[in-house]
GROMACS .gro file of C-alpha atoms in nm:
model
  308
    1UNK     CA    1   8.152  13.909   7.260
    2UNK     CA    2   8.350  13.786   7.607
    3UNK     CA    3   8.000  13.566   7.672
    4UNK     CA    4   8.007  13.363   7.312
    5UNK     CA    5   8.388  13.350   7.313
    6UNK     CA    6   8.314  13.179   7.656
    7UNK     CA    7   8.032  12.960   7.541
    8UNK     CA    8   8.208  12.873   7.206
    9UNK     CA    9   8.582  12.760   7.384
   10UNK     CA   10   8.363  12.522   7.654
   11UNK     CA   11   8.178  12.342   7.349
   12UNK     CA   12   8.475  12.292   7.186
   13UNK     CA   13   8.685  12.168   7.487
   14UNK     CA   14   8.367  11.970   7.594
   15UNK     CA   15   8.408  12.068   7.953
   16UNK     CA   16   8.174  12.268   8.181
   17UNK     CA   17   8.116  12.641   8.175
   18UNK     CA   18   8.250  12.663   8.583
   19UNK     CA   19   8.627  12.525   8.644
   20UNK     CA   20   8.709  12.500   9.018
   21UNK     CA   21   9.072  12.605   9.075
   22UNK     CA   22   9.252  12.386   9.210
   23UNK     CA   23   9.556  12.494   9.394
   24UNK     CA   24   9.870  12.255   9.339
   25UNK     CA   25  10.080  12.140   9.615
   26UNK     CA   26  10.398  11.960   9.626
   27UNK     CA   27  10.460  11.598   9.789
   28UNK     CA   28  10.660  11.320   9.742
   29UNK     CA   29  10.803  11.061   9.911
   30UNK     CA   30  11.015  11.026  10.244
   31UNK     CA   31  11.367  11.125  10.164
   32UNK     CA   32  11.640  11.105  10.385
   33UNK     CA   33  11.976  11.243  10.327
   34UNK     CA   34  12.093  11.154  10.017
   35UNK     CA   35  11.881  11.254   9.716
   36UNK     CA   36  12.013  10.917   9.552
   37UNK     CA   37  11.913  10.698   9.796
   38UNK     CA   38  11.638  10.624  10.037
   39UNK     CA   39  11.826  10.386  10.266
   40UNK     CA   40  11.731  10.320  10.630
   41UNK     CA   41  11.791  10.622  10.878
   42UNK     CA   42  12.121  10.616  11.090
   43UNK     CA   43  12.058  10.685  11.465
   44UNK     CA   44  12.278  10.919  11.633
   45UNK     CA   45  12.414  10.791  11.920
   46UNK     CA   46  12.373  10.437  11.797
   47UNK     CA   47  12.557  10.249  12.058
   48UNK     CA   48  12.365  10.440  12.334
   49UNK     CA   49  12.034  10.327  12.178
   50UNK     CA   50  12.079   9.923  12.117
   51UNK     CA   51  11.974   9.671  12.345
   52UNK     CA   52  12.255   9.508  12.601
   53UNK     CA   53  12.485   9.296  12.389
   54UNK     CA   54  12.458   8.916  12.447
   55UNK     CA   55  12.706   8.653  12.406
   56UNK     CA   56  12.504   8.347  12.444
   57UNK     CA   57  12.206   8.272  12.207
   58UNK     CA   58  12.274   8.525  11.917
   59UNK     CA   59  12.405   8.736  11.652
   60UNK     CA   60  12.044   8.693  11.481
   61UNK     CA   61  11.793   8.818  11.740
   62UNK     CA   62  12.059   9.109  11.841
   63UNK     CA   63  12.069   9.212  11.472
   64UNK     CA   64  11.669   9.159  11.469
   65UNK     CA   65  11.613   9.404  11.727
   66UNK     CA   66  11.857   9.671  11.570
   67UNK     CA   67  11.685   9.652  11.297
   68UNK     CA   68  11.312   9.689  11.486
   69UNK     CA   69  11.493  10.005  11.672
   70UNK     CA   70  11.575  10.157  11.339
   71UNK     CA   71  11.214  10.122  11.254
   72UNK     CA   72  11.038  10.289  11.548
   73UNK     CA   73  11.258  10.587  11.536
   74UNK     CA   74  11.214  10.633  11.181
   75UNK     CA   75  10.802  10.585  11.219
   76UNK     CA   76  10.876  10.826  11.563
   77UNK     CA   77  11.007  11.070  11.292
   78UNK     CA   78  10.724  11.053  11.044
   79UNK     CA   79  10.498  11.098  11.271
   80UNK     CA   80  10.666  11.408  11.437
   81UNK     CA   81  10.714  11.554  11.132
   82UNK     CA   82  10.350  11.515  11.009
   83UNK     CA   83  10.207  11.656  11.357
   84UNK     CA   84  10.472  11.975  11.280
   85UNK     CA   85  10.313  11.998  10.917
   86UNK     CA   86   9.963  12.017  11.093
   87UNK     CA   87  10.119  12.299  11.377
   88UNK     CA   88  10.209  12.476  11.089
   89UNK     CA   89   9.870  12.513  10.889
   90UNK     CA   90   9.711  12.566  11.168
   91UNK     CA   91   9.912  12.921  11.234
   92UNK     CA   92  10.121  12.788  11.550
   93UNK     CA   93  10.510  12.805  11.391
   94UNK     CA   94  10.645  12.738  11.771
   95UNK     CA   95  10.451  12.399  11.806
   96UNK     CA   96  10.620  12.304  11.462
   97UNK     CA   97  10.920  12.447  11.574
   98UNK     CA   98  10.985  12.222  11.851
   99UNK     CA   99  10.858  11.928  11.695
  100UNK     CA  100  11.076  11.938  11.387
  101UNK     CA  101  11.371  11.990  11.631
  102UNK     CA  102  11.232  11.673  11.818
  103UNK     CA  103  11.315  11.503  11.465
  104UNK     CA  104  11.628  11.644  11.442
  105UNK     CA  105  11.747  11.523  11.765
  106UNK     CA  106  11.612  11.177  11.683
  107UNK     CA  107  11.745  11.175  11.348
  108UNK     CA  108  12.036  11.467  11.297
  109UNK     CA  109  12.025  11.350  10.864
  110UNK     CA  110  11.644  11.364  10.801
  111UNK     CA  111  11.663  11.597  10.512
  112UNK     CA  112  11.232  11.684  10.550
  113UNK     CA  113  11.297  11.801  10.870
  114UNK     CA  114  11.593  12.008  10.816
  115UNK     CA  115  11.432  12.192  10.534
  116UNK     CA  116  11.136  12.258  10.690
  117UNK     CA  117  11.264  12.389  10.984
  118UNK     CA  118  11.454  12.622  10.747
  119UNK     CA  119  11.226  12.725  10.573
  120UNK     CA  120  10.989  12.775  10.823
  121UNK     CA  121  11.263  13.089  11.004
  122UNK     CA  122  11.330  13.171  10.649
  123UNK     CA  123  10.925  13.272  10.608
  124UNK     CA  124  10.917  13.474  10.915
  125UNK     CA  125  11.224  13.652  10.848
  126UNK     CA  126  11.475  13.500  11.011
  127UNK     CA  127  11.735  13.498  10.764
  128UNK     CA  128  12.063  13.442  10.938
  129UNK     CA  129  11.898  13.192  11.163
  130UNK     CA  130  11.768  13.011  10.820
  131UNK     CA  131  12.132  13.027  10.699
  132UNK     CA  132  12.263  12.863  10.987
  133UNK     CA  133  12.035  12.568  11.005
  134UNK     CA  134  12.120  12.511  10.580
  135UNK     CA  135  12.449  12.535  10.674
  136UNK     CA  136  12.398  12.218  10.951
  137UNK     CA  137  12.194  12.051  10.693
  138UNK     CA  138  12.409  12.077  10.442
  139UNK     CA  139  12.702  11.955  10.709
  140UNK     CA  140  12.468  11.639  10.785
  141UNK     CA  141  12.324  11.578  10.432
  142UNK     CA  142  12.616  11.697  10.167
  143UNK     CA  143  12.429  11.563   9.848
  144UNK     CA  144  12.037  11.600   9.925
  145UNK     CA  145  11.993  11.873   9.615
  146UNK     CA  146  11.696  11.965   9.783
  147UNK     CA  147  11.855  12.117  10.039
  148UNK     CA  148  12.112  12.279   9.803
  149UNK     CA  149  11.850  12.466   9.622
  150UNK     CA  150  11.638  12.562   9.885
  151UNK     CA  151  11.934  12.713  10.032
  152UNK     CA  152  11.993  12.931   9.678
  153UNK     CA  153  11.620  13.000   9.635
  154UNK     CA  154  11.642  13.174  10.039
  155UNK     CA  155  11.952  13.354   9.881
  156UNK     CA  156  11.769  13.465   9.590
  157UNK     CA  157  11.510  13.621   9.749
  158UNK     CA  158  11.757  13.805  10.010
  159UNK     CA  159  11.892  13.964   9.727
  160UNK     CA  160  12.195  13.776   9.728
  161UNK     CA  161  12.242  13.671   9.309
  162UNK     CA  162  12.592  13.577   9.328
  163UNK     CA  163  12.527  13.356   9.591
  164UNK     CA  164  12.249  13.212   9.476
  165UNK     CA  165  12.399  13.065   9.192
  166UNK     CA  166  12.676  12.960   9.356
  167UNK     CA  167  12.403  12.695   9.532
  168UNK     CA  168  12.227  12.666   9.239
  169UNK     CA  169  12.578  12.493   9.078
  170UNK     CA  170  12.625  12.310   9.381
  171UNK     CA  171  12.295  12.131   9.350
  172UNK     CA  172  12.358  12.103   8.977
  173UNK     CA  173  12.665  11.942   9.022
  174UNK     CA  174  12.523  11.646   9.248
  175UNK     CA  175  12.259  11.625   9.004
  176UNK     CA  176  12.302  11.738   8.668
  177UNK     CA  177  11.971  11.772   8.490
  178UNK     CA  178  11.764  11.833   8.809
  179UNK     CA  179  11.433  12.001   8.671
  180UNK     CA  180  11.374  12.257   8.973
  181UNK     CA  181  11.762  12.318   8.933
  182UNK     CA  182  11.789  12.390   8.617
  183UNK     CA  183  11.466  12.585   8.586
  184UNK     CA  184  11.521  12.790   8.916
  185UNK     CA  185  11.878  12.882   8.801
  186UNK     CA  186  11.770  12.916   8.471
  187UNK     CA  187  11.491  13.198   8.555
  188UNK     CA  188  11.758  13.388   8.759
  189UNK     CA  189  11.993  13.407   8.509
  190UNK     CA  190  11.728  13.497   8.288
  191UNK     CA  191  11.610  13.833   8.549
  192UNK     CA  192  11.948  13.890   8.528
  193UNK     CA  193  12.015  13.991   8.165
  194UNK     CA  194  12.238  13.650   8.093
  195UNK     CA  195  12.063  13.492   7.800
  196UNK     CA  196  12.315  13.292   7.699
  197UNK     CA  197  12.418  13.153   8.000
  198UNK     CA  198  12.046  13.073   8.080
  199UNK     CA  199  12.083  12.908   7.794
  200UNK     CA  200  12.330  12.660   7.865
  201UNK     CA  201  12.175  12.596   8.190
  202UNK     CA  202  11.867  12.503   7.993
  203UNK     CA  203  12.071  12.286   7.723
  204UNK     CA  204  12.274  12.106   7.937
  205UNK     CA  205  11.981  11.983   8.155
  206UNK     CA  206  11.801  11.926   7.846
  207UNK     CA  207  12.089  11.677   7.721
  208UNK     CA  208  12.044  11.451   8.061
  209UNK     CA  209  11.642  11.419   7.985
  210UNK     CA  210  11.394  11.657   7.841
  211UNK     CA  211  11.222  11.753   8.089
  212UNK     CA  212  10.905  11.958   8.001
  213UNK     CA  213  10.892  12.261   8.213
  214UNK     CA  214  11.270  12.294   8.143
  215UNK     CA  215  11.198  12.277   7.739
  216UNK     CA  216  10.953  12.538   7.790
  217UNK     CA  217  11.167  12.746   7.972
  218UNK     CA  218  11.428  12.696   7.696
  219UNK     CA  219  11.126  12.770   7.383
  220UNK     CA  220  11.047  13.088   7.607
  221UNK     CA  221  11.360  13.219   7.636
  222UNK     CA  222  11.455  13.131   7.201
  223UNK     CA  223  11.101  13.320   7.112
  224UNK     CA  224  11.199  13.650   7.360
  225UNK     CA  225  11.561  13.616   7.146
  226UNK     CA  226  11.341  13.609   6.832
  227UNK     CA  227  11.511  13.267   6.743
  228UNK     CA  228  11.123  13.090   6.662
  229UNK     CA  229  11.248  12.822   6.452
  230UNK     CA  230  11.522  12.763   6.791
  231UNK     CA  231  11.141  12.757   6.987
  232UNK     CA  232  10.931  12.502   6.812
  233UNK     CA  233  11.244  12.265   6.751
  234UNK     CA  234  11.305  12.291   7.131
  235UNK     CA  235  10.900  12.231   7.201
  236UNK     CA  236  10.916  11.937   6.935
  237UNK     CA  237  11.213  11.811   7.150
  238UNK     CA  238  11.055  11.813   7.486
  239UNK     CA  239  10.718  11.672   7.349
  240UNK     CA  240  10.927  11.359   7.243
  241UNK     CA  241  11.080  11.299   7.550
  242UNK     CA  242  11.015  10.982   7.770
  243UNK     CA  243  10.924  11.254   8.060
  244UNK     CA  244  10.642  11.421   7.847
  245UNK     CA  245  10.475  11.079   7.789
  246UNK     CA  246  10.542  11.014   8.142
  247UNK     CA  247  10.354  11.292   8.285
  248UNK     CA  248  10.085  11.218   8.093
  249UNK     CA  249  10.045  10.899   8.169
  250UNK     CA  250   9.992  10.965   8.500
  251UNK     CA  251   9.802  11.254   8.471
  252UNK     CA  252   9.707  11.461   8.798
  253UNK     CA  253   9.961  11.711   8.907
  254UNK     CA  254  10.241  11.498   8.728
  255UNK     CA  255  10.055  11.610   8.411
  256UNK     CA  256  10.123  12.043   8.500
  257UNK     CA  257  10.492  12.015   8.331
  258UNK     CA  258  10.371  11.879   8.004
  259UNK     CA  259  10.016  12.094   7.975
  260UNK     CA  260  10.288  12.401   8.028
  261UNK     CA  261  10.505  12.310   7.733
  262UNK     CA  262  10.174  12.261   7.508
  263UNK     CA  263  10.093  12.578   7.587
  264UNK     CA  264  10.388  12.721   7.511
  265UNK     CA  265  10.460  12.564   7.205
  266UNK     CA  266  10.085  12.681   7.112
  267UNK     CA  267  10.152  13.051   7.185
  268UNK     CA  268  10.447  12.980   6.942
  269UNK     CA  269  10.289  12.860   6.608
  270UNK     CA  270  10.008  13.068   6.695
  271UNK     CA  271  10.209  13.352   6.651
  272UNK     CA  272  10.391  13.227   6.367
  273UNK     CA  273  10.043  13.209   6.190
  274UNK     CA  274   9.954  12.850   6.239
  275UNK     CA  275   9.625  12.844   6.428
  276UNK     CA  276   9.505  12.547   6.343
  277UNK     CA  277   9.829  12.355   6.495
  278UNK     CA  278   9.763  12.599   6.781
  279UNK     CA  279   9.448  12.461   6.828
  280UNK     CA  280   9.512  12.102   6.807
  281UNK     CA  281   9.788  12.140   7.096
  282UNK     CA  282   9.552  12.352   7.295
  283UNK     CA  283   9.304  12.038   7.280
  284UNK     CA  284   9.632  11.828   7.375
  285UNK     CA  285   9.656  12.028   7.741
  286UNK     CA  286   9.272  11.993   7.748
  287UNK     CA  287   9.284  11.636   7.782
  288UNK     CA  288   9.556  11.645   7.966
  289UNK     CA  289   9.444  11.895   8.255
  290UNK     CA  290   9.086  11.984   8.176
  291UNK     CA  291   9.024  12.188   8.492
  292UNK     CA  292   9.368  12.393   8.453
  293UNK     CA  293   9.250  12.801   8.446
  294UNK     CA  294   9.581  12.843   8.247
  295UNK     CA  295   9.441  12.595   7.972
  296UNK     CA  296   9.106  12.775   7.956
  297UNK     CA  297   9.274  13.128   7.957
  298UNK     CA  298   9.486  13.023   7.639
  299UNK     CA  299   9.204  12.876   7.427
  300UNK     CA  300   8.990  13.194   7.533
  301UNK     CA  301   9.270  13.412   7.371
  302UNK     CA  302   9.315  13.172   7.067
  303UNK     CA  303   8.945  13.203   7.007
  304UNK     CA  304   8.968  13.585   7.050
  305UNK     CA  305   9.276  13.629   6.799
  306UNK     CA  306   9.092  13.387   6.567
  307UNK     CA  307   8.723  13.542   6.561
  308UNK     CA  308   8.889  13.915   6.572
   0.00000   0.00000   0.00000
């Protein structure tokens, strides 16, 4: 039975039998402070670091040469950061230790450095010593919401609830409708019995753009309140959105969002009886992340339900 259900799902998604997995990471661009802008670094200690000041000749090739300065020290920082990202995967956390702190002093408000460096005595159990370095962060880099919900997640997993979402608000309030926010913050109110106010987290994110994973957060949380009809209209909602068509536009990881609210919203009408929309939003995720072992899983147990 498990051998034609297998055969019978890859014919129909018209993909091969074997699918890799293929771990997801995170990346983006280089973001300084502000989570708003991506303006050129400040130097601490400016006035120590620029060239002799000269009266005669001008303005123009002093400002020139500022501006070069800026440049190596932010390329000095990229590249120390990078070599600290390499320490770390290969197992030496003092190496990356001291490098990231080479950023630091370079550039006191480069956010990447600061959170890795956090993060990094946050994963081998220094807590307080993760605390304090958020805490300078934060100091240096008030609005990076990054920062702000790293700093709840490390809070969250020490137990700490209360505070937690007091970080989680923070980073709300600097951006309201922040995905990883509201979907982090969401999911703890959620463990924590608070429905409704995981609800409003959900809603009022949704009402700045519908962002995917956040409408299937939303649908999940309406179906386990046994409000379906609250599900699909949420799912419709978030497969309208500009962000849905976004992500799957540009496919890749950028597609994982989207391909989790079609599966979602298939789960949904296929347990309000409707397998055949089921199936044609099963297809949807297909196309849109063919090798995703989630995707396969779910048509495997549409194709069991339906052939039962």
């Amino acid at each position: 039975m498990i051998i034609t259900l297998s055969v019978g799902v890859a014919a129909w998604l018209g993909g091969a039998a074997h699918v890799p997995h293929t771990p997801l990471a995170v990346g983006g661009r280089w973001a300084r402070c502000s989570a708003v802008s991506a303006g050129a670094p400040s130097i601490p200690g400016d006035a120590a670091m620029r060239p002799p000041l000269r009266r005669s000749g001008g303005g123009k090739a002093l400002k020139g040469n500022v501006k070069l300065t800026r440049k190596a020290i932010k390329g000095r920082v990229v590249g120390l950061y990078r070599q600290a990202q390499l320490r770390l995967r290969a197992g030496a956390p003092d190496d990356a230790r001291r490098l990231l702190r080479q950023c630091l002093r370079l550039d006191s408000q480069d956010a990447h450095s600061w959170l890795s460096l956090a993060r990094l005595e946050a994963d081998t159990g220094e807590s307080a010593l993760a605390r304090s370095l958020f805490e300078e962060a934060v100091e240096a880099c008030p609005r990076n919401v990054r920062l702000l919900q790293a700093r709840a997640v490390l809070e969250q997993r020490c137990g700490e609830w209360d505070e937690a979402e007091r970080w989680f608000a923070l980073a709300a309030e600097v951006q309201p409708g922040n995905p990883y926010v509201s979907h982090a913050w969401g999911a703890l109110l959620e463990r924590r019995g608070n429905a409704s106010a995981a609800r409003e987290v959900y809603a009022a994110s949704v009402d700045v753009e519908a962002q995917p994973e956040v409408c299937a957060a939303w649908a999940a949380l309406e179906s386990q309140q046994g409000n379906p009809a609250e599900a699909l209209r949420v799912c419709r909602r978030g497969a309208n959105s500009a962000a849905f068509r976004r992500s799957g536009a540009e496919g890749g990881l950028a597609a994982v969002p989207g391909t989790s609210l079609l599966l979602t919203w298939a789960t949904l009408e296929q347990a309000t009886g409707n397998s055949s929309g089921a199936r044609s939003l099963l297809e949807q995720a297909a196309r849109r992340s063919p090798l995703s072992p989630k995707v396969w899983w779910a048509a495997v147990c549409w194709a069991a339900v339906c052939w039962a």
